[in-house]
Coordinates of C-alpha atoms and ligand atoms in Angstrom, one line a residue:
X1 CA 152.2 -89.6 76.6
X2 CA 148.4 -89.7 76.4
X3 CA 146.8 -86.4 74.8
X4 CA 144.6 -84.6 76.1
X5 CA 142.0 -82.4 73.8
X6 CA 139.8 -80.1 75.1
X7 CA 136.2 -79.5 74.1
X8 CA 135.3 -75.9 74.2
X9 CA 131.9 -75.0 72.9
X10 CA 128.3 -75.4 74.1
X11 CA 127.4 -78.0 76.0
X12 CA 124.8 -79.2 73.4
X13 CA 127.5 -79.2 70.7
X14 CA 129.5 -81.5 73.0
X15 CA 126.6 -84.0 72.9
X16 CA 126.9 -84.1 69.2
X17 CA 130.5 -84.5 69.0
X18 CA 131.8 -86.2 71.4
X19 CA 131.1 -89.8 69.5
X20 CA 131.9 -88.5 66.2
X21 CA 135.1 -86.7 67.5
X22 CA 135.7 -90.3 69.3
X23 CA 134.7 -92.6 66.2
X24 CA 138.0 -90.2 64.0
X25 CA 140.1 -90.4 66.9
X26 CA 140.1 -93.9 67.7
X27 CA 140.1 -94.4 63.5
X28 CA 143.7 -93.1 63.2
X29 CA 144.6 -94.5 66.6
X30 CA 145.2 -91.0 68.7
X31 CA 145.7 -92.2 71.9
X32 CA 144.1 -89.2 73.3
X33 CA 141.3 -88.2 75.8
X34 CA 138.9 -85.7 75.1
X35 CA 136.1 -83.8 77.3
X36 CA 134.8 -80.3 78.2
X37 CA 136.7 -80.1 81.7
X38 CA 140.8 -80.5 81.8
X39 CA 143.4 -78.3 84.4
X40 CA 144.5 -76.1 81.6
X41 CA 148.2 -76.7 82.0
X42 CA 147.7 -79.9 80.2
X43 CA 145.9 -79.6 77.5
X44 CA 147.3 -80.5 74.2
X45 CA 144.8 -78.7 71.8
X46 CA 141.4 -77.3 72.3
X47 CA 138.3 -77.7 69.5
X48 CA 136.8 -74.3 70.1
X49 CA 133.7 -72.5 69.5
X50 CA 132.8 -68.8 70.1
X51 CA 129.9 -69.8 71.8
X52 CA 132.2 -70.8 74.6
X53 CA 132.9 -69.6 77.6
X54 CA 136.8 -69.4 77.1
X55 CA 138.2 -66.2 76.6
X56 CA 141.9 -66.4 78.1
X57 CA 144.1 -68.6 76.6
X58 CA 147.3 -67.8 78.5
X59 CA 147.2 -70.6 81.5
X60 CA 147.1 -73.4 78.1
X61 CA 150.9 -73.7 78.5
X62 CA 151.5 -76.6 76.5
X63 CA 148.8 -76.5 73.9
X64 CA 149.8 -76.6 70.2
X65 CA 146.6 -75.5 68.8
X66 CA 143.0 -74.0 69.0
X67 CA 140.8 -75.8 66.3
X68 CA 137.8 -73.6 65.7
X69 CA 134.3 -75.5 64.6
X70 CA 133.2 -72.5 62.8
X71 CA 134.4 -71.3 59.8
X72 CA 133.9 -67.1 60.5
X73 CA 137.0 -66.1 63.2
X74 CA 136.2 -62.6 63.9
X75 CA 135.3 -63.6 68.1
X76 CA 139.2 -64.7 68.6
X77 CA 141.6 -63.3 65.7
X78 CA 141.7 -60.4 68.0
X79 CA 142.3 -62.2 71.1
X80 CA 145.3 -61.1 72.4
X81 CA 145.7 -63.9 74.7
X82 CA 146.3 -66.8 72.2
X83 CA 149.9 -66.8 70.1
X84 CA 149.1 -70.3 69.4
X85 CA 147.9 -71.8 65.4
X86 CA 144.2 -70.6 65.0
X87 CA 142.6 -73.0 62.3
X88 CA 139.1 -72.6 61.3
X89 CA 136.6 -74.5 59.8
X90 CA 136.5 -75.6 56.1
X91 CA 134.7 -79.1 55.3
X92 CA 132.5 -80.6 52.6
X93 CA 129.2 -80.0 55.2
X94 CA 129.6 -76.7 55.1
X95 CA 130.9 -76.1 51.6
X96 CA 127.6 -77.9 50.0
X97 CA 124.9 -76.5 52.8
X98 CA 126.5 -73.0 51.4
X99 CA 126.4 -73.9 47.8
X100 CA 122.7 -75.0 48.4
X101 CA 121.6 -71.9 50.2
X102 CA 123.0 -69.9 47.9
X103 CA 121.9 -71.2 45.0
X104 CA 118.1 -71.9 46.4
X105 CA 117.8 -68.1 47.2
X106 CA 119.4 -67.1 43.7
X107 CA 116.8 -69.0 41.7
X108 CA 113.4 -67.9 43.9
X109 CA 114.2 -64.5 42.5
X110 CA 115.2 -65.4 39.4
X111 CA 112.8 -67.5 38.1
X112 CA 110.4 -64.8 40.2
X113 CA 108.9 -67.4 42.7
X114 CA 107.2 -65.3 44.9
X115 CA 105.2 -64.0 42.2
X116 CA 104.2 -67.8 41.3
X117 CA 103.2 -68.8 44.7
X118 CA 101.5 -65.2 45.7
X119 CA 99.1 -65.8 42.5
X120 CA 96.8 -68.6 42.6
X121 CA 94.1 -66.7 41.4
X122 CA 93.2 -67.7 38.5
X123 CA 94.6 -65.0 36.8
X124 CA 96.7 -66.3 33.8
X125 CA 100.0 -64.5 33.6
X126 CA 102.6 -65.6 30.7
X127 CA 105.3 -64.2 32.4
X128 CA 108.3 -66.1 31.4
X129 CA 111.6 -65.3 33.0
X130 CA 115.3 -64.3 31.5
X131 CA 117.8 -67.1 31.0
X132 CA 120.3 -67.4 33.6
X133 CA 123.0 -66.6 30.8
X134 CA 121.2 -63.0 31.0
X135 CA 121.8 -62.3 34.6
X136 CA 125.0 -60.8 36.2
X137 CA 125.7 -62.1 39.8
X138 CA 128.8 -60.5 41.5
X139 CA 130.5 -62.3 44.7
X140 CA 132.1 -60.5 47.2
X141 CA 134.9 -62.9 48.8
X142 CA 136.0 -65.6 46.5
X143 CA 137.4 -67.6 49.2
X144 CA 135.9 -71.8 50.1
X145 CA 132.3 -70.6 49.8
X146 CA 132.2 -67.7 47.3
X147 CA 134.3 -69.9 44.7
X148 CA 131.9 -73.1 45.2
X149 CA 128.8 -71.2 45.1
X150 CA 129.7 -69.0 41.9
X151 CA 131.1 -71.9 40.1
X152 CA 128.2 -73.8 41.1
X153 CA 125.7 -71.0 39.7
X154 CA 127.9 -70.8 36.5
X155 CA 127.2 -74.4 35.7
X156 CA 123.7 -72.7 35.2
X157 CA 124.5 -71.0 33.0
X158 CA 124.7 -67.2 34.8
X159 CA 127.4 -65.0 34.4
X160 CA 129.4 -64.7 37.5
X161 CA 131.9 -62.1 38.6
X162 CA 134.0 -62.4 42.0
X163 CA 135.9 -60.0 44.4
X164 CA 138.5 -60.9 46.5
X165 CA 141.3 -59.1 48.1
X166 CA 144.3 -60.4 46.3
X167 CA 144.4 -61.5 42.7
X168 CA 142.9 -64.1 42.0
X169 CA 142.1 -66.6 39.0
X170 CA 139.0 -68.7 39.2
X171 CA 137.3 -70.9 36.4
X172 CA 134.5 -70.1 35.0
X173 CA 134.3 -66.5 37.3
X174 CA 135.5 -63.1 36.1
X175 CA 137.7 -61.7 39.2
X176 CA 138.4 -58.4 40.6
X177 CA 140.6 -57.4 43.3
X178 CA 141.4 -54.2 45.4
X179 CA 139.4 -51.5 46.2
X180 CA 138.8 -49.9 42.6
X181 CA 138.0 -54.2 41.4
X182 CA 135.0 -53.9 44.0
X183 CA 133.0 -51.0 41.4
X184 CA 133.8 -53.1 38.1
X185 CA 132.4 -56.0 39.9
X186 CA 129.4 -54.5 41.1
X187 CA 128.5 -52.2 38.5
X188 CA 125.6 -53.8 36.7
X189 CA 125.5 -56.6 38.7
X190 CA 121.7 -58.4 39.2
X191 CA 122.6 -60.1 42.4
X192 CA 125.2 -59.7 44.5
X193 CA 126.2 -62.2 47.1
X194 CA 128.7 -61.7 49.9
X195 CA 130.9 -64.1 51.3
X196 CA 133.5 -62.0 52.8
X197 CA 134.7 -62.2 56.1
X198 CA 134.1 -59.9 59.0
X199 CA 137.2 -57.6 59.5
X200 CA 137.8 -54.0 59.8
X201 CA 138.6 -53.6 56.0
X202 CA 135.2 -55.2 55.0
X203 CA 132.5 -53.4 57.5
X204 CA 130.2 -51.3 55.1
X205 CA 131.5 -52.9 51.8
X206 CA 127.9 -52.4 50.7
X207 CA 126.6 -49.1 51.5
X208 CA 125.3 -46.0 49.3
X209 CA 127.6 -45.9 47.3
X210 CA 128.3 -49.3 46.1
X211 CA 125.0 -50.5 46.4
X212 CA 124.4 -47.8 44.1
X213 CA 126.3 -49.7 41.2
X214 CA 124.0 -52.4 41.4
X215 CA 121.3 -53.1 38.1
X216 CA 118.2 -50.9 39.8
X217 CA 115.8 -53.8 41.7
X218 CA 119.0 -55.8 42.2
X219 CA 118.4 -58.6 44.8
X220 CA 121.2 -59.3 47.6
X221 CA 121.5 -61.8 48.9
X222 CA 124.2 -61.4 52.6
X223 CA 125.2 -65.1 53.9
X224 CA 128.2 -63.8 55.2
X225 CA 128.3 -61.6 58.3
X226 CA 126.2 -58.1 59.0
X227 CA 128.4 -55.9 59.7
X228 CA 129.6 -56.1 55.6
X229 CA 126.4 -54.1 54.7
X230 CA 125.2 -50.6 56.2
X231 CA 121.8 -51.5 57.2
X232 CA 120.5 -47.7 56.3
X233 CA 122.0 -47.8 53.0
X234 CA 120.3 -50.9 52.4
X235 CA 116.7 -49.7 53.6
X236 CA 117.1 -46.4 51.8
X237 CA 117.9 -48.8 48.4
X238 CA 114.9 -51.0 49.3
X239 CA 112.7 -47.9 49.7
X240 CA 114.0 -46.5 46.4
X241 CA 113.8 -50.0 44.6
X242 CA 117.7 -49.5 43.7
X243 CA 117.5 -52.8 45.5
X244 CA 114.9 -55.5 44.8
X245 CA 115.4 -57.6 47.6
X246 CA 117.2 -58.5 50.4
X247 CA 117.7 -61.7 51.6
X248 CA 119.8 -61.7 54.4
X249 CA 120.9 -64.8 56.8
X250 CA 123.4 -62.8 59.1
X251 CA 122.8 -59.6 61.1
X252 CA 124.9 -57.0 63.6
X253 CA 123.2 -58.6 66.5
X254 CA 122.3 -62.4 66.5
X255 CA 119.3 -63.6 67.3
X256 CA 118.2 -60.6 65.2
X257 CA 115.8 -58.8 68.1
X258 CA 112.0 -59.5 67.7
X259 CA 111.5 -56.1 66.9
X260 CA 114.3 -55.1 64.2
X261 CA 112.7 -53.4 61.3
X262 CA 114.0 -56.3 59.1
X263 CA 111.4 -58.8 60.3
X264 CA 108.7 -56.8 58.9
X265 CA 109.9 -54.8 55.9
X266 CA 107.9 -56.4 52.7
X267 CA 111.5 -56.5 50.5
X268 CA 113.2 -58.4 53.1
X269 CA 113.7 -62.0 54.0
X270 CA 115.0 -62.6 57.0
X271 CA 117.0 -66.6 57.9
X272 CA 118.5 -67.4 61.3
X273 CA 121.9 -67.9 60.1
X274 CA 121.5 -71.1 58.7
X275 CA 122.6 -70.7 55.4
X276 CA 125.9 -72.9 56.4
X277 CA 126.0 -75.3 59.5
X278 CA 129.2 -77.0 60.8
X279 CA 127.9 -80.6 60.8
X280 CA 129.7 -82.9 63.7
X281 CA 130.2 -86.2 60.8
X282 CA 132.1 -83.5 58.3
X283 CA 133.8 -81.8 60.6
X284 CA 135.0 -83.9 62.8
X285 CA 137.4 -85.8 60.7
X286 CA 139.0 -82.4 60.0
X287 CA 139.4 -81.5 63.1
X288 CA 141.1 -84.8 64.2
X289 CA 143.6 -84.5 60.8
X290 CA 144.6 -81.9 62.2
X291 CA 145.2 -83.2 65.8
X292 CA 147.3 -85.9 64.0
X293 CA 149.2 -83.4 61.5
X294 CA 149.8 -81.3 65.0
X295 CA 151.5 -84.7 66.6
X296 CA 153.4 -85.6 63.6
X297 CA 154.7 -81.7 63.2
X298 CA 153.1 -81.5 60.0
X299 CA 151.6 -77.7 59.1
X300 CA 147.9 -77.7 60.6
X301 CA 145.5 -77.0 57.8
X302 CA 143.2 -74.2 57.1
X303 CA 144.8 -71.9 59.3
X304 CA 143.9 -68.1 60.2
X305 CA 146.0 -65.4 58.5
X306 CA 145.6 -63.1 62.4
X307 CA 147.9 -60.0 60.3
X308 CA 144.4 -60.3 58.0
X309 CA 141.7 -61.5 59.9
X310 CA 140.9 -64.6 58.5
Ligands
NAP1 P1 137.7 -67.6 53.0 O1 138.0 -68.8 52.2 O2 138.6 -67.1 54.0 O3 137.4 -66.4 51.9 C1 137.3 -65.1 52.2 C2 137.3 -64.3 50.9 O4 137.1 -62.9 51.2 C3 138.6 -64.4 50.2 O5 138.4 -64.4 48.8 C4 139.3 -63.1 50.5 O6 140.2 -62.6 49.6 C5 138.1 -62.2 50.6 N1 138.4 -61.0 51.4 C6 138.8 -60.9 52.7 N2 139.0 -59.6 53.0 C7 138.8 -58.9 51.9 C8 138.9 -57.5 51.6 N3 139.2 -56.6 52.5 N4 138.6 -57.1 50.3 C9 138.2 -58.0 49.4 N5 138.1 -59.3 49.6 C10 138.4 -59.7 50.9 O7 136.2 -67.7 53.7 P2 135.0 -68.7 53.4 O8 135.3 -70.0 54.0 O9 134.7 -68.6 52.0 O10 133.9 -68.0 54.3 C11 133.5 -66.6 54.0 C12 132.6 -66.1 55.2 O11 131.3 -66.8 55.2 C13 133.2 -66.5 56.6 O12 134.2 -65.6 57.0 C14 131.9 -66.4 57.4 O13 131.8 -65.1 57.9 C15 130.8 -66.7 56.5 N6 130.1 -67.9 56.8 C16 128.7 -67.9 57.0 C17 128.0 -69.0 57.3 C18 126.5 -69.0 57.6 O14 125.9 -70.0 58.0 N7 125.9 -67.9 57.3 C19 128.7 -70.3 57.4 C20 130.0 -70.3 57.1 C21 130.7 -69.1 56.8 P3 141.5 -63.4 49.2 O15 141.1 -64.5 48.4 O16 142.3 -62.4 48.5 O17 142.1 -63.8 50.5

């Protein structure tokens, strides 16, 4: 029996997948067709995307799966509508564009950047910056992204500490776990970066308290979701200087509105969440290994954890 997959996201993204999606398909010989528009009752799996319209999941009687294109899941984990696998996102696009990100915004402040481009005055100013060996950078969330982007800033040489939830060990990282890890991995720390995922258990996990632990004039850097830091804990540091800077790539409300206060405060750079993108030629083989592993009942990969979250 021919498949029949369902493309639910925006109508732009369809116009970027669809020949990818095809070219994967047709490579491992999934007899299969694939669009935005199906009768629900017959649809095998659905490649989904919170910027769909979809929302109840109930009438997709025979589907075996909803593949999501993004790697964050906090729009459907709660969905009580779908009892079907949830897998999100993990590829080598998104992986690298983090890794990049991350480590591009690490080094402006560490090798003090802004200073350099801000002073072309010909003012000479031997100001030579600390080794990465002498700076502390903490990851909250040592999951796909956290774990490639701290190893990949301990190949510099920094000293990186990570936080996750369980136990965990990770080459080259010092790890923490549990609520009382989150203050030894903190405490000190130069940067902190946070790659957690949005769930009840992580909203605030920076606020006055544990942005208190922080080196004073730390820098943090947030490419993970908003609600993990309480924006007037984070102001109040700024204002203080207990935090440096803030570079920040995810925000409570996306677009962030024209007239937040983070657009114009001076110790705050603001990105359009672009630190990661889900690129259609990464992704899509993914997506379609897991459309064969659903038809050969193999286990679907990277699924979501819904007890957790994520
Ligand atoms: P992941 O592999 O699921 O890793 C999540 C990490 O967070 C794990 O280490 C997990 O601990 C930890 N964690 C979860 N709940 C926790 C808690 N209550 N306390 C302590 N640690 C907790 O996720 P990922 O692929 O690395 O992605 C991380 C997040 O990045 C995504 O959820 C998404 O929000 C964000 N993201 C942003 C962009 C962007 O463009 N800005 C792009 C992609 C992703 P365990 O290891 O113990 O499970």
């Amino acid at each position: 029996m021919t498949i029949n997959i369902l493309f639910s996201a925006s109508s732009e993204s369809w116009e970027k997948y669809k020949q990818p999606l095809r070219t994967e398909l047709d490579k491992l010989e999934i007899k299969c067709q694939l669009g935005p528009n199906f009768l629900p009752e017959v649809v095998d799996y659905i490649i989904y995307a919170p910027n769909s319209e979809l929302a109840e999941f109930s009438p997709f009687i025979r589907c075996k799966a909803v593949l999501n294109l993004w790697a964050g899941v906090e729009n459907i984990t709660g969905n009580t509508t779908l009892n079907i696998p949830l897998a999100r996102m993990v590829d080598y696009g998104l992986t690298q564009g983090m890794v990049e990100w991350v480590v591009g915004h690490v080094m402006r402040h560490h090798l003090g950047i802004d200073l350099q481009i801000n002073s072309q005055d010909g003012i000479w100013r031997p100001h030579v910056p600390p080794l990465a060996e002498d700076r502390i950078i903490t990851f909250l969330g040592l999951g796909v992204l956290g774990t490639s982007s701290g190893q990949a800033l301990r190949q510099l040489g920094f000293k990186v500490r990570g936080w996750s939830r369980r136990k965990k060990s990770v080459d080259g990282i010092t790890c923490y776990h549990g609520n009382d890890g989150l203050k030894y991995a903190l405490s000190g720390a130069d940067f902190v970066v946070l790659l957690l995922p949005n769930t009840p258990e992580t909203e605030n996990t920076l606020n006055r308290e544990t942005l208190g632990l922080l080196k004073k004039g730390a820098v943090v850097i947030n490419p993970g979701r908003g609600p993990l830091i309480e924006d007037e804990a984070l102001l109040e540091a700024l204002d203080s200087s207990q935090v440096g800077h803030a570079t920040l790539d995810v925000f409570r409300i996306e677009p962030l509105p024209e007239t937040h206060r983070f657009w114009s405060h001076p110790k705050i750079t603001v990105t359009s969440h672009i630190a990661a993108a889900t690129r259609p030629a990464y992704s899509a083989p993914v997506i379609v290994e897991n459309i064969r592993r659903g038809e050969n009942g193999e286990s679907f990969l990277n699924l979501v954890d819904r007890q957790s979250g994520y």
